[in-house]
């Protein structure tokens, strides 16, 4: 059992996902939360991680640490996206197992599923076809983590679980145009274009469809996974609806207040045509998302404005 005084270590606690997990747990009364910055603990160093986990012996480990980014970042840094993520997750999972940690929540991504898998994406579709080439490096790393969790449950009966969220957004997101995902990149682009009175250039045709989940809803999903016994090794976590990239752009443009032209650069890749996940298995357990997309984007834009002076690399390129 996990109690309010149980020790919970959140790897990546300062990131968008980690901070949302921290908030969800704190708001629910958990008072023994542990977080380490990358300067204090190098998760890519196996020895450092082993010493830390053996010393702290947390009751729960939440792996919210990862190297993440959009299409451009994945194409530019394929080695780092594969190697860094494997090192981080392997070190945490291995140390959790060796030190008999009660629970581990491994956070992945819906990009683990094949590019042309039947929609909506079910957990059973994993490894049933080729991946989307523009993010296969990150996806392969996350798939290996999912299989490690499955192996530990099967062989050692560990109470470890993988949650596969859809596209996330919210406070503490990355708005750097060279490494961010589509939604925060659009917020940044439209804001700067509004200020400079210029057009906005977006990649692709705008026709792909994407599902988005506010990160606070994922925080609640992690809390739910900690407090409940889940009988499967993997669960999809999504909002249940998708939107075209073109419609998303118009929505963000309206929220930001940009009045200029949108130019779609069709020489750039679209990525996967459609990506909507089937979260029915997790919904049947009792979790529910609560954040409307429009309201969620409005809150995210407000956070962006409130923190814009402290954000780095916001130059529109």
mmCIF file of C-alpha atoms in Angstrom:
data_model
loop_
_atom_site.group_PDB
_atom_site.id
_atom_site.type_symbol
_atom_site.label_atom_id
_atom_site.label_comp_id
_atom_site.label_asym_id
_atom_site.label_seq_id
_atom_site.Cartn_x
_atom_site.Cartn_y
_atom_site.Cartn_z
ATOM 1 C CA UNK A 1 0.000 0.000 0.000
ATOM 2 C CA UNK A 2 1.046 3.590 -0.670
ATOM 3 C CA UNK A 3 0.305 6.118 2.069
ATOM 4 C CA UNK A 4 0.508 9.906 2.364
ATOM 5 C CA UNK A 5 3.856 9.586 4.137
ATOM 6 C CA UNK A 6 5.264 7.143 1.561
ATOM 7 C CA UNK A 7 8.499 8.318 -0.037
ATOM 8 C CA UNK A 8 8.005 9.123 -3.717
ATOM 9 C CA UNK A 9 10.870 10.008 -6.059
ATOM 10 C CA UNK A 10 9.930 11.924 -9.210
ATOM 11 C CA UNK A 11 12.688 11.771 -11.809
ATOM 12 C CA UNK A 12 12.497 14.929 -13.916
ATOM 13 C CA UNK A 13 10.484 16.815 -11.290
ATOM 14 C CA UNK A 14 11.270 20.243 -12.788
ATOM 15 C CA UNK A 15 10.017 19.369 -16.273
ATOM 16 C CA UNK A 16 6.497 19.788 -17.594
ATOM 17 C CA UNK A 17 5.405 16.232 -16.745
ATOM 18 C CA UNK A 18 7.370 15.914 -13.519
ATOM 19 C CA UNK A 19 6.104 19.204 -12.111
ATOM 20 C CA UNK A 20 2.517 18.217 -12.935
ATOM 21 C CA UNK A 21 3.025 14.905 -11.105
ATOM 22 C CA UNK A 22 4.524 16.780 -8.139
ATOM 23 C CA UNK A 23 1.530 19.145 -8.017
ATOM 24 C CA UNK A 24 -1.017 16.316 -8.258
ATOM 25 C CA UNK A 25 0.644 14.374 -5.439
ATOM 26 C CA UNK A 26 1.174 17.429 -3.237
ATOM 27 C CA UNK A 27 -2.434 18.543 -3.677
ATOM 28 C CA UNK A 28 -3.572 15.044 -2.671
ATOM 29 C CA UNK A 29 -1.686 15.144 0.610
ATOM 30 C CA UNK A 30 1.528 13.305 -0.217
ATOM 31 C CA UNK A 31 4.201 15.045 1.842
ATOM 32 C CA UNK A 32 7.384 13.039 1.225
ATOM 33 C CA UNK A 33 8.303 13.887 -2.338
ATOM 34 C CA UNK A 34 11.877 13.746 -3.606
ATOM 35 C CA UNK A 35 13.312 15.538 -6.605
ATOM 36 C CA UNK A 36 16.871 15.946 -7.848
ATOM 37 C CA UNK A 37 18.108 18.332 -10.527
ATOM 38 C CA UNK A 38 20.348 17.042 -13.306
ATOM 39 C CA UNK A 39 23.244 18.812 -11.595
ATOM 40 C CA UNK A 40 22.613 16.858 -8.387
ATOM 41 C CA UNK A 41 21.952 13.498 -10.042
ATOM 42 C CA UNK A 42 23.005 12.417 -13.524
ATOM 43 C CA UNK A 43 20.363 9.889 -14.514
ATOM 44 C CA UNK A 44 22.510 8.761 -17.446
ATOM 45 C CA UNK A 45 25.176 7.538 -15.029
ATOM 46 C CA UNK A 46 24.347 4.021 -13.820
ATOM 47 C CA UNK A 47 26.547 4.171 -10.735
ATOM 48 C CA UNK A 48 25.115 7.505 -9.587
ATOM 49 C CA UNK A 49 21.558 6.247 -9.970
ATOM 50 C CA UNK A 50 22.280 2.986 -8.152
ATOM 51 C CA UNK A 51 23.857 4.809 -5.205
ATOM 52 C CA UNK A 52 20.957 7.263 -5.005
ATOM 53 C CA UNK A 53 18.164 4.655 -5.154
ATOM 54 C CA UNK A 54 19.952 2.345 -2.711
ATOM 55 C CA UNK A 55 20.440 5.226 -0.275
ATOM 56 C CA UNK A 56 16.980 6.795 -0.520
ATOM 57 C CA UNK A 57 14.935 3.595 -0.979
ATOM 58 C CA UNK A 58 11.765 5.380 -2.154
ATOM 59 C CA UNK A 59 8.473 3.512 -2.059
ATOM 60 C CA UNK A 60 7.589 4.784 -5.532
ATOM 61 C CA UNK A 61 9.607 5.931 -8.540
ATOM 62 C CA UNK A 62 7.975 8.027 -11.249
ATOM 63 C CA UNK A 63 10.071 8.208 -14.412
ATOM 64 C CA UNK A 64 9.113 11.586 -15.860
ATOM 65 C CA UNK A 65 12.663 12.286 -17.030
ATOM 66 C CA UNK A 66 13.400 12.061 -20.743
ATOM 67 C CA UNK A 67 14.987 13.808 -23.672
ATOM 68 C CA UNK A 68 11.989 15.054 -25.652
ATOM 69 C CA UNK A 69 11.286 17.186 -28.702
ATOM 70 C CA UNK A 70 9.463 17.512 -31.983
ATOM 71 C CA UNK A 71 10.244 16.378 -35.521
ATOM 72 C CA UNK A 72 13.175 18.764 -36.004
ATOM 73 C CA UNK A 73 14.844 17.755 -32.746
ATOM 74 C CA UNK A 74 14.416 14.037 -33.469
ATOM 75 C CA UNK A 75 15.876 14.397 -36.950
ATOM 76 C CA UNK A 76 18.790 16.526 -35.722
ATOM 77 C CA UNK A 77 19.773 14.463 -32.672
ATOM 78 C CA UNK A 78 18.816 10.816 -33.394
ATOM 79 C CA UNK A 79 21.698 9.342 -31.360
ATOM 80 C CA UNK A 80 20.927 11.415 -28.256
ATOM 81 C CA UNK A 81 17.199 10.704 -28.466
ATOM 82 C CA UNK A 82 17.880 6.973 -28.551
ATOM 83 C CA UNK A 83 20.846 6.692 -26.203
ATOM 84 C CA UNK A 84 19.945 9.288 -23.562
ATOM 85 C CA UNK A 85 16.427 7.946 -23.093
ATOM 86 C CA UNK A 86 17.605 4.337 -22.882
ATOM 87 C CA UNK A 87 20.237 5.246 -20.306
ATOM 88 C CA UNK A 88 17.801 7.219 -18.132
ATOM 89 C CA UNK A 89 15.030 4.631 -18.103
ATOM 90 C CA UNK A 90 17.301 1.576 -17.899
ATOM 91 C CA UNK A 91 19.173 2.974 -14.914
ATOM 92 C CA UNK A 92 15.967 3.805 -13.060
ATOM 93 C CA UNK A 93 14.194 0.539 -13.877
ATOM 94 C CA UNK A 94 17.240 -1.588 -13.050
ATOM 95 C CA UNK A 95 17.835 0.188 -9.733
ATOM 96 C CA UNK A 96 14.149 -0.048 -8.825
ATOM 97 C CA UNK A 97 14.188 -3.798 -9.404
ATOM 98 C CA UNK A 98 17.467 -4.409 -7.584
ATOM 99 C CA UNK A 99 16.316 -2.436 -4.549
ATOM 100 C CA UNK A 100 12.808 -3.938 -4.401
ATOM 101 C CA UNK A 101 11.056 -0.611 -4.953
ATOM 102 C CA UNK A 102 7.320 -1.202 -4.480
ATOM 103 C CA UNK A 103 5.995 0.761 -7.431
ATOM 104 C CA UNK A 104 7.400 2.300 -10.595
ATOM 105 C CA UNK A 105 5.459 4.391 -13.083
ATOM 106 C CA UNK A 106 7.138 4.500 -16.486
ATOM 107 C CA UNK A 107 5.948 7.311 -18.733
ATOM 108 C CA UNK A 108 6.236 6.840 -22.469
ATOM 109 C CA UNK A 109 4.478 8.279 -25.494
ATOM 110 C CA UNK A 110 1.875 7.364 -28.067
ATOM 111 C CA UNK A 111 4.621 7.602 -30.728
ATOM 112 C CA UNK A 112 5.555 4.020 -29.806
ATOM 113 C CA UNK A 113 2.760 2.762 -32.064
ATOM 114 C CA UNK A 114 3.171 1.978 -35.790
ATOM 115 C CA UNK A 115 2.715 4.849 -38.235
ATOM 116 C CA UNK A 116 -0.185 3.251 -40.100
ATOM 117 C CA UNK A 117 -1.820 1.302 -37.274
ATOM 118 C CA UNK A 118 -5.604 1.213 -37.177
ATOM 119 C CA UNK A 119 -7.130 4.174 -35.327
ATOM 120 C CA UNK A 120 -7.746 4.607 -32.471
ATOM 121 C CA UNK A 121 -4.455 3.096 -31.313
ATOM 122 C CA UNK A 122 -4.782 0.184 -28.922
ATOM 123 C CA UNK A 123 -2.064 -1.113 -26.626
ATOM 124 C CA UNK A 124 -2.055 -4.432 -28.482
ATOM 125 C CA UNK A 125 -0.888 -2.688 -31.690
ATOM 126 C CA UNK A 126 2.612 -2.229 -30.266
ATOM 127 C CA UNK A 127 5.281 -3.714 -32.600
ATOM 128 C CA UNK A 128 2.699 -4.580 -35.247
ATOM 129 C CA UNK A 129 4.231 -2.402 -37.970
ATOM 130 C CA UNK A 130 6.905 0.169 -38.899
ATOM 131 C CA UNK A 131 7.246 3.373 -36.867
ATOM 132 C CA UNK A 132 6.978 6.964 -38.044
ATOM 133 C CA UNK A 133 10.551 7.693 -39.302
ATOM 134 C CA UNK A 134 10.607 11.249 -37.939
ATOM 135 C CA UNK A 135 10.467 10.100 -34.312
ATOM 136 C CA UNK A 136 11.566 6.462 -34.409
ATOM 137 C CA UNK A 137 14.669 7.116 -32.265
ATOM 138 C CA UNK A 138 12.627 8.311 -29.301
ATOM 139 C CA UNK A 139 9.966 5.673 -29.945
ATOM 140 C CA UNK A 140 12.429 2.778 -29.957
ATOM 141 C CA UNK A 141 13.870 3.914 -26.631
ATOM 142 C CA UNK A 142 10.414 4.109 -25.084
ATOM 143 C CA UNK A 143 9.402 0.738 -26.522
ATOM 144 C CA UNK A 144 12.403 -0.851 -24.813
ATOM 145 C CA UNK A 145 11.227 0.680 -21.521
ATOM 146 C CA UNK A 146 7.727 -0.693 -21.997
ATOM 147 C CA UNK A 147 9.114 -4.178 -22.642
ATOM 148 C CA UNK A 148 11.352 -3.956 -19.559
ATOM 149 C CA UNK A 149 8.305 -3.164 -17.426
ATOM 150 C CA UNK A 150 6.410 -6.045 -19.016
ATOM 151 C CA UNK A 151 9.331 -8.411 -18.412
ATOM 152 C CA UNK A 152 9.635 -7.441 -14.747
ATOM 153 C CA UNK A 153 5.914 -7.959 -14.176
ATOM 154 C CA UNK A 154 6.003 -11.317 -15.940
ATOM 155 C CA UNK A 155 9.186 -12.698 -14.401
ATOM 156 C CA UNK A 156 9.321 -11.036 -10.977
ATOM 157 C CA UNK A 157 5.686 -9.976 -10.380
ATOM 158 C CA UNK A 158 6.696 -6.351 -9.946
ATOM 159 C CA UNK A 159 3.928 -3.788 -9.454
ATOM 160 C CA UNK A 160 5.330 -1.594 -12.219
ATOM 161 C CA UNK A 161 3.250 -0.022 -14.975
ATOM 162 C CA UNK A 162 3.757 1.943 -18.215
ATOM 163 C CA UNK A 163 1.495 4.885 -19.046
ATOM 164 C CA UNK A 164 1.458 6.022 -22.680
ATOM 165 C CA UNK A 165 0.131 9.587 -22.872
ATOM 166 C CA UNK A 166 -0.898 11.263 -26.078
ATOM 167 C CA UNK A 167 0.580 14.666 -27.079
ATOM 168 C CA UNK A 168 0.980 16.741 -23.915
ATOM 169 C CA UNK A 169 0.927 20.476 -23.325
ATOM 170 C CA UNK A 170 0.694 22.879 -20.401
ATOM 171 C CA UNK A 171 2.775 24.863 -17.875
ATOM 172 C CA UNK A 172 6.554 24.340 -17.937
ATOM 173 C CA UNK A 173 6.434 23.184 -21.551
ATOM 174 C CA UNK A 174 9.365 23.724 -23.921
ATOM 175 C CA UNK A 175 8.694 26.649 -26.284
ATOM 176 C CA UNK A 176 12.041 26.619 -28.097
ATOM 177 C CA UNK A 177 11.293 26.547 -31.819
ATOM 178 C CA UNK A 178 14.182 24.193 -32.550
ATOM 179 C CA UNK A 179 13.236 21.464 -30.073
ATOM 180 C CA UNK A 180 9.585 21.908 -29.033
ATOM 181 C CA UNK A 181 6.465 19.998 -29.988
ATOM 182 C CA UNK A 182 3.798 21.426 -32.270
ATOM 183 C CA UNK A 183 1.447 23.089 -29.765
ATOM 184 C CA UNK A 184 3.980 25.094 -27.718
ATOM 185 C CA UNK A 185 5.871 25.942 -30.921
ATOM 186 C CA UNK A 186 2.675 27.415 -32.362
ATOM 187 C CA UNK A 187 2.039 29.471 -29.239
ATOM 188 C CA UNK A 188 5.543 30.893 -29.485
ATOM 189 C CA UNK A 189 5.347 31.534 -33.235
ATOM 190 C CA UNK A 190 1.953 33.225 -33.130
ATOM 191 C CA UNK A 191 2.923 35.385 -30.150
ATOM 192 C CA UNK A 192 6.118 36.640 -31.788
ATOM 193 C CA UNK A 193 4.360 37.138 -35.146
ATOM 194 C CA UNK A 194 1.633 39.120 -33.376
ATOM 195 C CA UNK A 195 4.254 41.342 -31.774
ATOM 196 C CA UNK A 196 6.178 41.778 -35.043
ATOM 197 C CA UNK A 197 3.067 41.943 -37.244
ATOM 198 C CA UNK A 198 4.324 39.174 -39.523
ATOM 199 C CA UNK A 199 2.959 35.983 -41.040
ATOM 200 C CA UNK A 200 3.423 32.586 -39.397
ATOM 201 C CA UNK A 201 5.154 29.765 -41.250
ATOM 202 C CA UNK A 202 4.100 26.259 -40.202
ATOM 203 C CA UNK A 203 5.416 22.869 -41.327
ATOM 204 C CA UNK A 204 3.498 20.508 -43.586
ATOM 205 C CA UNK A 205 -0.007 20.649 -45.005
ATOM 206 C CA UNK A 206 -1.932 21.045 -41.764
ATOM 207 C CA UNK A 207 -3.995 17.945 -42.554
ATOM 208 C CA UNK A 208 -2.647 15.489 -39.926
ATOM 209 C CA UNK A 209 -4.839 14.937 -36.895
ATOM 210 C CA UNK A 210 -3.491 14.968 -33.354
ATOM 211 C CA UNK A 211 -4.880 14.311 -29.894
ATOM 212 C CA UNK A 212 -3.803 16.557 -27.011
ATOM 213 C CA UNK A 213 -3.912 16.077 -23.244
ATOM 214 C CA UNK A 214 -3.284 18.781 -20.667
ATOM 215 C CA UNK A 215 -0.362 17.772 -18.475
ATOM 216 C CA UNK A 216 -2.423 18.250 -15.294
ATOM 217 C CA UNK A 217 -4.675 15.427 -16.496
ATOM 218 C CA UNK A 218 -1.601 13.224 -16.873
ATOM 219 C CA UNK A 219 -0.557 14.189 -13.335
ATOM 220 C CA UNK A 220 -3.912 12.896 -12.141
ATOM 221 C CA UNK A 221 -3.405 9.724 -14.198
ATOM 222 C CA UNK A 222 -0.068 9.085 -12.470
ATOM 223 C CA UNK A 223 -1.698 9.677 -9.084
ATOM 224 C CA UNK A 224 -4.427 7.199 -10.051
ATOM 225 C CA UNK A 225 -1.834 4.606 -11.090
ATOM 226 C CA UNK A 226 -0.055 4.961 -7.749
ATOM 227 C CA UNK A 227 -3.208 4.599 -5.679
ATOM 228 C CA UNK A 228 -4.761 1.699 -7.593
ATOM 229 C CA UNK A 229 -3.787 -1.844 -8.491
ATOM 230 C CA UNK A 230 -3.543 -2.122 -12.263
ATOM 231 C CA UNK A 231 -3.564 -5.600 -13.763
ATOM 232 C CA UNK A 232 -1.991 -4.724 -17.132
ATOM 233 C CA UNK A 233 1.560 -3.581 -17.828
ATOM 234 C CA UNK A 234 0.597 -0.761 -20.230
ATOM 235 C CA UNK A 235 -2.226 1.763 -20.447
ATOM 236 C CA UNK A 236 -2.927 4.523 -22.957
ATOM 237 C CA UNK A 237 -3.752 7.921 -21.455
ATOM 238 C CA UNK A 238 -5.513 10.385 -23.754
ATOM 239 C CA UNK A 239 -8.285 12.967 -24.024
ATOM 240 C CA UNK A 240 -10.378 10.897 -26.414
ATOM 241 C CA UNK A 241 -10.650 13.430 -29.261
ATOM 242 C CA UNK A 242 -8.360 14.763 -31.974
ATOM 243 C CA UNK A 243 -8.047 17.893 -34.111
ATOM 244 C CA UNK A 244 -6.334 18.737 -37.405
ATOM 245 C CA UNK A 245 -3.097 20.693 -37.166
ATOM 246 C CA UNK A 246 -4.714 23.365 -39.337
ATOM 247 C CA UNK A 247 -7.649 23.727 -36.924
ATOM 248 C CA UNK A 248 -5.255 23.764 -33.988
ATOM 249 C CA UNK A 249 -3.330 26.597 -35.644
ATOM 250 C CA UNK A 250 -6.510 28.640 -36.119
ATOM 251 C CA UNK A 251 -7.517 28.040 -32.495
ATOM 252 C CA UNK A 252 -4.125 29.131 -31.155
ATOM 253 C CA UNK A 253 -4.049 32.098 -33.539
ATOM 254 C CA UNK A 254 -7.398 33.275 -32.145
ATOM 255 C CA UNK A 255 -6.360 32.762 -28.504
ATOM 256 C CA UNK A 256 -3.074 34.624 -29.030
ATOM 257 C CA UNK A 257 -4.726 37.383 -31.082
ATOM 258 C CA UNK A 258 -2.558 37.142 -34.192
ATOM 259 C CA UNK A 259 -4.246 38.730 -37.244
ATOM 260 C CA UNK A 260 -1.733 37.891 -39.973
ATOM 261 C CA UNK A 261 -1.382 35.199 -42.610
ATOM 262 C CA UNK A 262 -0.575 31.526 -41.986
ATOM 263 C CA UNK A 263 1.720 29.954 -44.596
ATOM 264 C CA UNK A 264 1.954 26.168 -44.765
ATOM 265 C CA UNK A 265 5.361 24.939 -45.937
ATOM 266 C CA UNK A 266 4.416 21.682 -47.680
ATOM 267 C CA UNK A 267 8.079 20.908 -48.385
ATOM 268 C CA UNK A 268 8.362 19.986 -44.705
ATOM 269 C CA UNK A 269 7.143 16.601 -43.352
ATOM 270 C CA UNK A 270 3.684 16.081 -41.932
ATOM 271 C CA UNK A 271 4.606 13.152 -39.718
ATOM 272 C CA UNK A 272 2.011 10.505 -38.898
ATOM 273 C CA UNK A 273 -1.301 11.233 -40.732
ATOM 274 C CA UNK A 274 -3.467 10.553 -37.686
ATOM 275 C CA UNK A 275 -2.736 9.676 -34.098
ATOM 276 C CA UNK A 276 -5.646 9.056 -31.750
ATOM 277 C CA UNK A 277 -5.216 6.575 -28.936
ATOM 278 C CA UNK A 278 -7.756 4.255 -27.375
ATOM 279 C CA UNK A 279 -7.705 4.962 -23.621
ATOM 280 C CA UNK A 280 -10.682 2.723 -22.815
ATOM 281 C CA UNK A 281 -8.645 0.304 -20.677
ATOM 282 C CA UNK A 282 -7.544 3.103 -18.349
ATOM 283 C CA UNK A 283 -10.947 4.812 -18.413
ATOM 284 C CA UNK A 284 -12.548 1.549 -17.316
ATOM 285 C CA UNK A 285 -10.337 1.657 -14.223
ATOM 286 C CA UNK A 286 -11.869 4.980 -13.211
ATOM 287 C CA UNK A 287 -9.595 7.779 -14.439
ATOM 288 C CA UNK A 288 -11.054 10.701 -16.412
ATOM 289 C CA UNK A 289 -9.487 13.725 -18.174
ATOM 290 C CA UNK A 290 -11.128 17.036 -17.246
ATOM 291 C CA UNK A 291 -9.426 19.824 -19.219
ATOM 292 C CA UNK A 292 -11.093 21.213 -22.356
ATOM 293 C CA UNK A 293 -8.565 21.894 -25.146
ATOM 294 C CA UNK A 294 -9.495 25.567 -25.645
ATOM 295 C CA UNK A 295 -9.397 26.294 -21.910
ATOM 296 C CA UNK A 296 -6.159 24.345 -21.575
ATOM 297 C CA UNK A 297 -4.492 26.349 -24.354
ATOM 298 C CA UNK A 298 -5.714 29.607 -22.827
ATOM 299 C CA UNK A 299 -4.165 28.630 -19.489
ATOM 300 C CA UNK A 300 -0.947 27.578 -21.209
ATOM 301 C CA UNK A 301 -0.698 30.863 -23.103
ATOM 302 C CA UNK A 302 -1.239 32.779 -19.858
ATOM 303 C CA UNK A 303 1.579 30.772 -18.249
ATOM 304 C CA UNK A 304 3.755 31.535 -21.289
ATOM 305 C CA UNK A 305 3.090 35.277 -20.933
ATOM 306 C CA UNK A 306 3.696 35.197 -17.183
ATOM 307 C CA UNK A 307 7.049 33.428 -17.653
ATOM 308 C CA UNK A 308 8.250 34.729 -21.003
ATOM 309 C CA UNK A 309 11.101 36.749 -19.501
ATOM 310 C CA UNK A 310 12.606 33.647 -17.914
ATOM 311 C CA UNK A 311 12.197 31.350 -20.914
ATOM 312 C CA UNK A 312 15.217 30.712 -23.098
ATOM 313 C CA UNK A 313 15.735 30.502 -26.859
ATOM 314 C CA UNK A 314 12.505 32.181 -27.878
ATOM 315 C CA UNK A 315 13.870 33.778 -31.024
ATOM 316 C CA UNK A 316 11.652 33.139 -34.030
ATOM 317 C CA UNK A 317 13.776 31.357 -36.616
#
